[in-house]
Coordinates of C-alpha atoms in Angstrom, one line a residue:
X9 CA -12.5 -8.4 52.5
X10 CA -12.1 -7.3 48.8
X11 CA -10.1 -3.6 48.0
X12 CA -12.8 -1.9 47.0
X13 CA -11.9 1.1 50.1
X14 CA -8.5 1.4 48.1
X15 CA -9.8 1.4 44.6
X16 CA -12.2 4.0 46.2
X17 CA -9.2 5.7 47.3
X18 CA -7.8 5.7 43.3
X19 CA -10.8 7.2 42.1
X20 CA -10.4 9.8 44.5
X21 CA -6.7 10.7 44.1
X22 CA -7.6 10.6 40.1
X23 CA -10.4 13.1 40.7
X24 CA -8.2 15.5 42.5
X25 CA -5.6 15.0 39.8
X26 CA -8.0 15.8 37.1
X27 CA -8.5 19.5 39.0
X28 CA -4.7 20.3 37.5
X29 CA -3.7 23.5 39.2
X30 CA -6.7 24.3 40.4
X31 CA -10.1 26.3 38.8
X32 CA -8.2 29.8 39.2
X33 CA -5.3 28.6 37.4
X34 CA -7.6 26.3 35.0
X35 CA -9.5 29.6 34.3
X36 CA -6.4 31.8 33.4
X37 CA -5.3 29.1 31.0
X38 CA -8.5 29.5 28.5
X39 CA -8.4 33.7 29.6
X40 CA -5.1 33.6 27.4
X41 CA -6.9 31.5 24.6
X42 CA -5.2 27.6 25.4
X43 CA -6.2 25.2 26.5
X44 CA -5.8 22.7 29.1
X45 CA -3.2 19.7 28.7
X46 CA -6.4 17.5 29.5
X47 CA -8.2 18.9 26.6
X48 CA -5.5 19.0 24.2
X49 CA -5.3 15.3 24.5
X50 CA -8.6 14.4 24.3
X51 CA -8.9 16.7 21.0
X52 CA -5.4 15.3 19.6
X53 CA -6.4 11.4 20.4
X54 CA -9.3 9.2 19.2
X55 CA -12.0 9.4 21.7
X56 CA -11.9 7.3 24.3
X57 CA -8.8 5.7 23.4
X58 CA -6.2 7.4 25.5
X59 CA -4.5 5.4 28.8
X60 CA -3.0 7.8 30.6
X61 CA 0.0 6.5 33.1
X62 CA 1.1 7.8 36.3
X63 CA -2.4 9.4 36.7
X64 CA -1.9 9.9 40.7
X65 CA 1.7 11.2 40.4
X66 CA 1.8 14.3 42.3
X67 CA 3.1 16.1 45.9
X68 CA 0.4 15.0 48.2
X69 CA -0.8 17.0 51.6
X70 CA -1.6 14.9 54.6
X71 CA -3.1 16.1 57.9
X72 CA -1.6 16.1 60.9
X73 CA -1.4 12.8 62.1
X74 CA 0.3 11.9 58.9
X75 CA -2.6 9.1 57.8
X76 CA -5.1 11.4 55.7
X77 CA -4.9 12.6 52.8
X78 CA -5.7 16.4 53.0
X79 CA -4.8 17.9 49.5
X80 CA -2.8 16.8 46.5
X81 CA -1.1 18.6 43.5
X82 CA -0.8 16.3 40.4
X83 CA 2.8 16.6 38.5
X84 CA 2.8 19.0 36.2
X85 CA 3.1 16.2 32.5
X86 CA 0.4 14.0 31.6
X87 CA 1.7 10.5 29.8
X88 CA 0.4 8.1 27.9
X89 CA -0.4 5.9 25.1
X90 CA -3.6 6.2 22.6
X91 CA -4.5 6.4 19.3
X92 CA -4.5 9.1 16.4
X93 CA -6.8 8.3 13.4
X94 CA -6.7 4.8 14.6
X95 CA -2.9 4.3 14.9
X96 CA -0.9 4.0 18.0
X97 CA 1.0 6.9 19.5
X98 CA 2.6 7.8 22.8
X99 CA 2.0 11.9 24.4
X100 CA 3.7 13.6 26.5
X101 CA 1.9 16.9 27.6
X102 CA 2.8 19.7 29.9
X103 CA 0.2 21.1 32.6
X104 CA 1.4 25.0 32.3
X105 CA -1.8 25.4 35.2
X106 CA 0.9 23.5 37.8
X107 CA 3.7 25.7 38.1
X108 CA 3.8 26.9 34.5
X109 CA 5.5 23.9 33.6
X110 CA 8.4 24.4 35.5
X111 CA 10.8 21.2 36.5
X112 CA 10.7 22.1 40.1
X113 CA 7.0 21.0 39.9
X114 CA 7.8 18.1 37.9
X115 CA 8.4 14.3 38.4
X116 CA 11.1 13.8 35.8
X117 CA 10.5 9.9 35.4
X118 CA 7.2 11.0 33.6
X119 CA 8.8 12.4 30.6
X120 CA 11.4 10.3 30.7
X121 CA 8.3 6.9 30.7
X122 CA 7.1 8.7 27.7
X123 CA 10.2 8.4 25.7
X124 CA 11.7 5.3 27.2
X125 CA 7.9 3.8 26.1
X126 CA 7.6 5.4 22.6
X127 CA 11.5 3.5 22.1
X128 CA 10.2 0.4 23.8
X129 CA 6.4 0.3 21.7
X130 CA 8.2 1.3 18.3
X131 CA 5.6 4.2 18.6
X132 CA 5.5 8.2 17.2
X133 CA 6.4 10.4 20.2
X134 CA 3.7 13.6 20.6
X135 CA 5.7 16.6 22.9
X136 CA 2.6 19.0 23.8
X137 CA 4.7 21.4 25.2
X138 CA 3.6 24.3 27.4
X139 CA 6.4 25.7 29.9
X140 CA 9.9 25.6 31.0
X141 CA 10.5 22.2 31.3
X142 CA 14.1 23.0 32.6
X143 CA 15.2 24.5 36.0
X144 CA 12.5 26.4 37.3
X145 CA 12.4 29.2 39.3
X146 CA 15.7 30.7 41.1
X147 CA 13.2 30.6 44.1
X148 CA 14.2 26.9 44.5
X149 CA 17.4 27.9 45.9
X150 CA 15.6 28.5 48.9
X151 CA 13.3 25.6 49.2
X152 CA 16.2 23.1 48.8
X153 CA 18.9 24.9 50.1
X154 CA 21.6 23.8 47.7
X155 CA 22.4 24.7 43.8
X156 CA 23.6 21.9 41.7
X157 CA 25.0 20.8 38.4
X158 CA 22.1 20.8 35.8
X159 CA 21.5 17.5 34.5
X160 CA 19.9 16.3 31.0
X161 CA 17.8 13.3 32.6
X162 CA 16.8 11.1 29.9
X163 CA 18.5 13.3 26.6
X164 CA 20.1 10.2 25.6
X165 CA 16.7 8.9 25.1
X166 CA 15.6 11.7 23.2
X167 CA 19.0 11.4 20.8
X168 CA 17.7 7.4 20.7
X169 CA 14.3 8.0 19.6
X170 CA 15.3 10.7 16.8
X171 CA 17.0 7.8 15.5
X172 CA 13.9 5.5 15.7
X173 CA 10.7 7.0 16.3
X174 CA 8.7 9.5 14.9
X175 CA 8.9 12.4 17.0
X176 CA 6.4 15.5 16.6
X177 CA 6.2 18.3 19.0
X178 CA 3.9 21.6 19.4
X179 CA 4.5 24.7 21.5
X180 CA 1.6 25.8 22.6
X181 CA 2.6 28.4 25.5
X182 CA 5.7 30.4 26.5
X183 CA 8.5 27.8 25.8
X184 CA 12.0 28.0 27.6
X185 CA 14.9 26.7 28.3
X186 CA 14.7 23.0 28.5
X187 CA 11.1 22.9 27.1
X188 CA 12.6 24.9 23.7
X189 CA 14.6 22.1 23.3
X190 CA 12.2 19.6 23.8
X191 CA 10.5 21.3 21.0
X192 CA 13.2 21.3 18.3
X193 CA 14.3 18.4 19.3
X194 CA 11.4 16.4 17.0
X195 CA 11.4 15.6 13.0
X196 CA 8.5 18.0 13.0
X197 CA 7.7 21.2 15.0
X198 CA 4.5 23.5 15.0
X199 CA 4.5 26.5 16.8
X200 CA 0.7 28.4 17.6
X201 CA 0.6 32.0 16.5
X202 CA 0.0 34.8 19.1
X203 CA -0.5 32.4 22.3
X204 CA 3.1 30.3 21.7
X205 CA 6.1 31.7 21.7
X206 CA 9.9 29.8 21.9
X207 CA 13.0 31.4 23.3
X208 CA 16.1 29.9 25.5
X209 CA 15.5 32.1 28.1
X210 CA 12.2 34.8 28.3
X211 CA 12.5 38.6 28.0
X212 CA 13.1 38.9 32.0
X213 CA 16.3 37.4 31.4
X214 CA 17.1 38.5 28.2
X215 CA 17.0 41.9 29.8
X216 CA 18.7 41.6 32.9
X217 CA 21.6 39.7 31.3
X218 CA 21.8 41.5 27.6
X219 CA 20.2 44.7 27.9
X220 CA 17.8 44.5 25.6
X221 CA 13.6 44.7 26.5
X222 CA 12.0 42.8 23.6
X223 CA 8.0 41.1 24.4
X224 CA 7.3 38.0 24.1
X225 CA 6.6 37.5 20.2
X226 CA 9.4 40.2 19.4
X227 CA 11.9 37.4 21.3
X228 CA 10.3 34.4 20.2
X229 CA 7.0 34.5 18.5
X230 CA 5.7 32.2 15.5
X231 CA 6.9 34.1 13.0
X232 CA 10.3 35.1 14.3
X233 CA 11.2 31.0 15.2
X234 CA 9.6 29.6 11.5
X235 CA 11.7 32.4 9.7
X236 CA 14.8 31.3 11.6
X237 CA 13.9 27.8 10.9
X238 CA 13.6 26.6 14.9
X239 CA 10.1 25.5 13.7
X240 CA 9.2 23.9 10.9
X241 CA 5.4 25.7 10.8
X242 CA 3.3 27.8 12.1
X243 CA -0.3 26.8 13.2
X244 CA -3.4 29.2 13.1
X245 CA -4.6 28.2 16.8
X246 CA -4.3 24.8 18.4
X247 CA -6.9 23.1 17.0
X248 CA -4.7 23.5 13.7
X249 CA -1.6 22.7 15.1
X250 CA -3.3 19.0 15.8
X251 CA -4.3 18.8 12.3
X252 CA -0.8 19.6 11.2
X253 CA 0.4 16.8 13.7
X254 CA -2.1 14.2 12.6
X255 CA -1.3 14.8 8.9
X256 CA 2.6 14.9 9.6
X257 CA 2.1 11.4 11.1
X258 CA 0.0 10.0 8.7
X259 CA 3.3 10.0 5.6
X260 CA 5.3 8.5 8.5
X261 CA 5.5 4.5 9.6
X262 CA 5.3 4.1 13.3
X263 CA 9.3 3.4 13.3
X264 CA 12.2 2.7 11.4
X265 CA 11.5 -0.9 11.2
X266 CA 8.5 -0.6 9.5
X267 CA 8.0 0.9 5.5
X268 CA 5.7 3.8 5.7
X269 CA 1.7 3.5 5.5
X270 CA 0.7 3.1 1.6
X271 CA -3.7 4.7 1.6
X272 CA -6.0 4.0 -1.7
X273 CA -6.0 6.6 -3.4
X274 CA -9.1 7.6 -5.6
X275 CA -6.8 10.4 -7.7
X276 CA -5.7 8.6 -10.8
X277 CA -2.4 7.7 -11.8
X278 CA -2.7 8.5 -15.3
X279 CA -4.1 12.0 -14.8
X280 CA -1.8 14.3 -17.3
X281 CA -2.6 18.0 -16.9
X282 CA -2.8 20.5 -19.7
X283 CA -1.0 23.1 -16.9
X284 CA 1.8 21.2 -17.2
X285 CA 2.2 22.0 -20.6
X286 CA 2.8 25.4 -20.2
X287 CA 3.5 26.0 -16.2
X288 CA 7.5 27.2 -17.5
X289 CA 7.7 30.1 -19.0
X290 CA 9.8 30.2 -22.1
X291 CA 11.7 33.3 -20.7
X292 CA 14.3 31.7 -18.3
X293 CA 14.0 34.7 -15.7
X294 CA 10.2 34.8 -15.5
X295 CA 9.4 32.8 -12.1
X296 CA 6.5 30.4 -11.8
X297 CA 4.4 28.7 -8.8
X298 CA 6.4 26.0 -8.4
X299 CA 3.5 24.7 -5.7
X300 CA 1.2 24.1 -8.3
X301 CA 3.3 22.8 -10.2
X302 CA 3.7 20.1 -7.1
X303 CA -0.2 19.9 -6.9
X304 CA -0.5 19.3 -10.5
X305 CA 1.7 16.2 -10.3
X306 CA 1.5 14.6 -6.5
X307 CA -2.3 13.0 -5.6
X308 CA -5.0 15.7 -5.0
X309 CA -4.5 17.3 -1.8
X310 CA -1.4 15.4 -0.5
X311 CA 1.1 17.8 -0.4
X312 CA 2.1 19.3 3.1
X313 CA 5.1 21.6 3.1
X314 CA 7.7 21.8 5.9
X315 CA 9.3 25.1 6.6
X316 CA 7.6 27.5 4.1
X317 CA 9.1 30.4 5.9
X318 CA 12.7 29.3 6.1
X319 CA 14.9 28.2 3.6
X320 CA 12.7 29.9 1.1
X321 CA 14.3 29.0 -2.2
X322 CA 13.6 25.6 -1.8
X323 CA 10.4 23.6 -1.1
X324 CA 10.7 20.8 1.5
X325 CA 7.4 18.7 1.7
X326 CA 5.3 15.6 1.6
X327 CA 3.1 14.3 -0.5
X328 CA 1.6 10.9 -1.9
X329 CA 1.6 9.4 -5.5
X330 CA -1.1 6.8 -5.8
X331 CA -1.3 6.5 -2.8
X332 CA 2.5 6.0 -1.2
X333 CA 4.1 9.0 0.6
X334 CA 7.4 10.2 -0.7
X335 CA 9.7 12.9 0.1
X336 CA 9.9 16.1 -1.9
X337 CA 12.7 18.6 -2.7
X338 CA 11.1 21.6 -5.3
X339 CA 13.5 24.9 -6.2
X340 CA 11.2 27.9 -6.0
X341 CA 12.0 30.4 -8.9
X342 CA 10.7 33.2 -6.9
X343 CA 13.2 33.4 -4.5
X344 CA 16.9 33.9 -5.5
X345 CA 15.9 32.1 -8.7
X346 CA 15.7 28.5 -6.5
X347 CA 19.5 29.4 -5.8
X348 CA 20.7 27.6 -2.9
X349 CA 21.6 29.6 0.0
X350 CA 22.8 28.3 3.3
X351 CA 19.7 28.7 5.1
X352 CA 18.1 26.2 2.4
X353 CA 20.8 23.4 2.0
X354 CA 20.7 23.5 5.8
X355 CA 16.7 22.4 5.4
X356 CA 17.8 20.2 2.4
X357 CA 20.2 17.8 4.4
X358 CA 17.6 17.9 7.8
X359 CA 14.6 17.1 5.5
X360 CA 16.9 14.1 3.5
X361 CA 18.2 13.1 6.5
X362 CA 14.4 12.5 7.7
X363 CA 13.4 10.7 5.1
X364 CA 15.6 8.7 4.6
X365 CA 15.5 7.7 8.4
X366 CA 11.7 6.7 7.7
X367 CA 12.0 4.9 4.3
X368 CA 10.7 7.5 2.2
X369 CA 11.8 7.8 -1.3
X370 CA 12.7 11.2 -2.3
X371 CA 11.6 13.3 -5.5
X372 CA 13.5 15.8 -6.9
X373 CA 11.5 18.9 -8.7
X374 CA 14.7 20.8 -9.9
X375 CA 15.0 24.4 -11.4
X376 CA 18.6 24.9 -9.5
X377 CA 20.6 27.7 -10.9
X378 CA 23.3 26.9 -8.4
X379 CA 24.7 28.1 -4.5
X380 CA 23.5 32.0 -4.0
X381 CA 26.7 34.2 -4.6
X382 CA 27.8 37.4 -3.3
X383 CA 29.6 39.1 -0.1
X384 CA 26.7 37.8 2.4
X385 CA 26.4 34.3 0.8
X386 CA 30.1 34.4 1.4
X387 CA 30.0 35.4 5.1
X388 CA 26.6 33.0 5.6
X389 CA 28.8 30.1 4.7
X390 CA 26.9 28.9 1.8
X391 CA 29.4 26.6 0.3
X392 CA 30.4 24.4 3.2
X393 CA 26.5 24.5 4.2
X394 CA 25.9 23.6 0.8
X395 CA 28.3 20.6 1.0
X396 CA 26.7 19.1 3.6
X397 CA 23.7 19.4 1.8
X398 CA 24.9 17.5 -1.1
X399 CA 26.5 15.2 1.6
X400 CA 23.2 14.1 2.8
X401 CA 21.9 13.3 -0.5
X402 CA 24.4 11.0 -1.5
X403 CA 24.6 9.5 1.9
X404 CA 21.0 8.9 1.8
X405 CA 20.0 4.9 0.7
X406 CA 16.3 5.2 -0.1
X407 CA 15.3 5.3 -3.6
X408 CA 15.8 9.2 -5.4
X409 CA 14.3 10.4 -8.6
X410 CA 14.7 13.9 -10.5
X411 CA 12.5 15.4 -12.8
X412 CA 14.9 18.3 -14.7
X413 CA 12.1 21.3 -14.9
X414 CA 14.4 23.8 -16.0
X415 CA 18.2 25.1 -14.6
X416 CA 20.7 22.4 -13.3
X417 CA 24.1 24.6 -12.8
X418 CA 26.8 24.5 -10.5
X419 CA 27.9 22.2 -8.1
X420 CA 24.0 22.8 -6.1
X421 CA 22.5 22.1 -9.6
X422 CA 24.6 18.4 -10.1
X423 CA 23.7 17.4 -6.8
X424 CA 20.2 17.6 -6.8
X425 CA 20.2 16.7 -10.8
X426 CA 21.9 13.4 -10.2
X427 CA 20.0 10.4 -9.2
X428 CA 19.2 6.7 -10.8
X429 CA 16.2 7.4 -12.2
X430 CA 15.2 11.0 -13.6
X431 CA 13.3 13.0 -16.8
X432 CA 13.8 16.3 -18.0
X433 CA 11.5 18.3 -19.4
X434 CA 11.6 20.4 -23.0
X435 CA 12.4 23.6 -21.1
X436 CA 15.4 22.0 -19.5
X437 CA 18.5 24.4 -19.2
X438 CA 21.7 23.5 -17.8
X439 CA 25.4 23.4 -17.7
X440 CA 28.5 24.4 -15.5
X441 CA 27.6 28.3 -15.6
X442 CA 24.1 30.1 -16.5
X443 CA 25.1 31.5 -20.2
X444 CA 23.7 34.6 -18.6
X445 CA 26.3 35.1 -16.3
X446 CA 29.4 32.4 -17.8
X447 CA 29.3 34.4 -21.5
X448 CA 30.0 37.9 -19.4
X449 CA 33.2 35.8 -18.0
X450 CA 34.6 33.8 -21.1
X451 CA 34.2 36.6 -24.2
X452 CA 35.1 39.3 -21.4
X453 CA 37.8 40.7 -23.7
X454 CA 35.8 40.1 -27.5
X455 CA 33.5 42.3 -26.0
X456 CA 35.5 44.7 -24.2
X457 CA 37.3 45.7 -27.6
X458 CA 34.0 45.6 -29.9
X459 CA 33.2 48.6 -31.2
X460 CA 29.0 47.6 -30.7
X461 CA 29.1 45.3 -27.0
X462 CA 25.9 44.6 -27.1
X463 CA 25.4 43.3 -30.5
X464 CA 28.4 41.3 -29.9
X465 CA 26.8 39.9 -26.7
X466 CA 23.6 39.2 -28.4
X467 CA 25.5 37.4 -31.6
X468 CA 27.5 35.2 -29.0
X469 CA 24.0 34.5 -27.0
X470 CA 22.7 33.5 -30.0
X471 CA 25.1 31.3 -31.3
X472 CA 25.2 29.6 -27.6
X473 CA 21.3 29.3 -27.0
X474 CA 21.6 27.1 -30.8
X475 CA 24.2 24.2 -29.0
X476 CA 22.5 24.9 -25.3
X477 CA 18.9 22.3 -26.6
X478 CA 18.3 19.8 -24.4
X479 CA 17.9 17.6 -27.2
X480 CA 21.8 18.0 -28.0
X481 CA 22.3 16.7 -24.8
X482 CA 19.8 13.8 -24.8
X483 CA 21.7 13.2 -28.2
X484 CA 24.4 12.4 -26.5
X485 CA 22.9 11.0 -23.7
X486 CA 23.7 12.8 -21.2
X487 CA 19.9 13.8 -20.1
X488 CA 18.5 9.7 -20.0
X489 CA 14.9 10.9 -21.3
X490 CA 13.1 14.0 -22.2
X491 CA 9.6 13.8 -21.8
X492 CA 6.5 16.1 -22.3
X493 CA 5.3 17.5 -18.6
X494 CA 2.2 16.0 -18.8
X495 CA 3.5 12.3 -18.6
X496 CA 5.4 13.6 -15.5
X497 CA 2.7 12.5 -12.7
X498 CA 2.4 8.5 -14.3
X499 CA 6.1 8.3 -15.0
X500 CA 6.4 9.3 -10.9
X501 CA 3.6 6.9 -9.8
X502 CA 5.0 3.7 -11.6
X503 CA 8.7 5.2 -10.2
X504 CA 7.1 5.1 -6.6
X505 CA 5.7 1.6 -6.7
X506 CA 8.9 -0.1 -7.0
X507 CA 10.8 2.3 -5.1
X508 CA 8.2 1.6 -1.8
X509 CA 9.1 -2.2 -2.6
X510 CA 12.8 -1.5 -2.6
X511 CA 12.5 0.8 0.3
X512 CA 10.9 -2.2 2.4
X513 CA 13.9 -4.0 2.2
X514 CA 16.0 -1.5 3.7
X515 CA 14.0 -1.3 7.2
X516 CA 15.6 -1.0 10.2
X517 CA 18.0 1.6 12.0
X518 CA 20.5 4.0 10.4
X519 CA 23.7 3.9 11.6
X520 CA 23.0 7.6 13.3
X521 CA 19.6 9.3 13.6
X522 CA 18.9 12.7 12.2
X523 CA 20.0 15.8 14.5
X524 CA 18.2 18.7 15.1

């Protein structure tokens, strides 16, 4: 006698899994505009290509003679492995229709297969994460009949594969508690605007333990969590937050032991722009758009930014150059100047610190008129968030370059403006202070006693913008090269060749991974 009645018997429990919560719940899921863990999957993953595991875990009902199987109620994660534009990757997906994603209808060895196999394969970790993921309801007092000691099953896996794996993860409903941290706890995080939000604990608790009655986007919404830098970005609906996932993974190498994914690349590497040319302004305080500048230089269409909304006088992104994806840090004139502020050396040293986990050299784009001053960059903490910015630069191994756009002051200005290889550009501007501001400081008592300030200031400005040329300091070598902007894009291409190769010979594991 073959099995055939018990391979009948797997179909069968697999159909009643595929239900989820049910049709009522199923049908409440799309009324609030997501969608089903099921179809998230199959929309993330290559058709057909996705091997789910533990597809009959679940609490089954059995009659009363104990023998039948009346009912079942599949666990509220789906795992397994497939493939994203035809590279491996493990998911991890929470059904909010069983439970709302809630632990106490969870089998915990699910997630915890999910991370032990992304570790195991060397593979990208996908969180789709819709729910609590932590404790559950207070009702489960009563079912159990005991309270307990909340565990972390498995976070020691999660702190493992941070320093290993790539790890990407998307809210995509109401996130608490545990599940909030399952979110930021990733290299990347996307957040769905309007049907997502992310908060420790939701605005029933919030009220009852601090007073306060905010709704759900007021606590936790998209914009409120990529502002506060919880997550990286924000995606449009979920069907964009899967494009921002696949194109996230696509810089990345499947692990730390591997150097990233090099494409070909049709854009090239001799292109030289005419923008470039003029993209600075000669009037030091007019801002530019430091983005196109980005576009101008990196391949056509390669440049994916990381945390627009927080930490906004610096650009954190991605991007290719011929081809090979490399790490970049851009100062935005348009906010404090590019000034450091705490917020954005705190996305400076998480952004190095990811990179250099993965292999990927870094370029340097700098206009940095030094760490944001003043009574609230004072109480924010700037400077010691600012050292540990600089900190991660210089404790980063893969390959850095710097191209000098315009200011390099300060102490935030020297660290980003030092690396092995770097060009400046004719509209370079640098020193210990901005003139601006140092001048005001050092003839403080010539002008105080002139009987005309102001022509005294300008006389003094003068003389100073005359020794203040970058070609007195390439004179003296102190700036290695000044080149015109145009050449900028083929002096970074030929840069990033040899730094991939020198990169490859680094693989492996860092001695810690990244935090959060």
């Amino acid at each position: 006698m073959g099995w055939e009645p018990e391979l009948d018997e797997l179909r069968r429990r697999q159909a009643l899994a595929r239900r989820m919560g049910g049709e009522e719940r199923v049908a409440r899921q799309h009324a609030s505009g997501r969608l089903t863990v099921r179809e998230r999957i199959d929309r993330l993953f290559d058709a057909g290509s996705f091997r789910e595991t533990g597809s009959v875990a679940g609490r089954g009902t059995y009659g009363p003679d104990g023998g039948d199987l009346v009912d079942f109620l599949p666990a509220n994660m789906v795992v397994g492995t497939g493939r994203i534009d035809g590279r491996r990757a493990v998911a991890q997906g929470d059904d909010f229709t069983v439970r709302g994603g809630a632990a106490d209808a969870a089998i915990w060895e699910k997630a915890l297969w999910a991370e032990r196999a992304a570790a195991e394969l060397r593979l990208p970790l996908v969180r789709l994460v819709d729910g609590t993921g932590g404790g559950g309801s207070v009702k489960t007092l009563e079912d159990t009949g005991f309270s307990y000691v909340p565990p972390l099953p498995g976070w020691e896996q999660i702190v493992e594969n941070l320093a290993t794996v790539p790890v990407v993860a998307a809210a995509l409903g109401p996130v608490a508690g545990m599940g909030a941290a399952r979110v930021v706890a990733a290299h990347f995080a996307v957040i769905v605007r309007g049907t997502a939000q992310l908060f420790v604990a939701g605005p029933p608790v919030v009220a009852a333990a601090m007073g306060e009655a905010p709704d759900k986007e007021a606590l936790g919404g998209a914009r409120v969590q990529t502002r506060a830098g919880a997550v990286d970005n924000e995606a449009a609906d979920e069907e964009d937050a899967f494009v921002q996932i696949r194109r996230f993974l696509s810089y990345l190498p499947a692990s730390v032991w591997e150097p990233p994914p090099v494409v070909d690349a049709d854009d090239p590497v001799d292109r030289r722009e005419e923008e470039l040319g003029e993209i600075v302004p000669r009037d030091r305080r007019t801002p530019y758009d430091a983005r196109r500048l980005l576009a101008l230089v990196c391949d056509r269409d390669s440049v994916f930014e990381l945390g627009a909304r927080y930490g906004r006088p610096l650009i954190t992104a991605l991007a290719r150059l011929d081809g090979r994806p490399v790490g970049v840090l851009c100062g935005d004139p348009k906010h404090y100047a590019g000034g450091l502020t705490g917020d954005a050396s705190d996305k400076l040293a998480r952004f190095v610190d990811v990179c250099d986990q993965f292999h990927l050299p870094v370029a340097s784009f700098v206009d940095q008129p030094g760490f944001v001053i003043g009574t609230e960059a004072e109480r924010a903490g700037t400077i010691r968030r600012g050292a540990r910015a600089l900190f991660a630069l210089y404790q980063s191994s893969v390959p850095r370059a710097a191209v000098l756009v315009r200011k390099v002051y300060g102490v935030a200005g020297a660290g980003l403006g030092t690396a092995p290889f770097r060009w400046a550009w004719p509209s370079g501007d640098w020193g210990s202070l901005p003139i601006e501001g140092g001048l005001e400081a050092a003839y403080r008592r010539e002008l105080d006693a002139a009987e005309d300030r102001e022509a005294l200031r300008a006389e003094i400005q003068a003389r100073l913008d005359a020794v203040r040329s970058p070609f007195r300091t390439a004179e003296r070598f102190s700036v290695e090269e000044i080149v015109d902007p145009r050449d900028t894009r083929p002096l970074l291409c030929d840069w990033a060749a040899r730094a991939h190769e020198v990169a490859a010979q680094q693989l492996g594991r860092k001695a810690r991974g990244p935090r959060p």
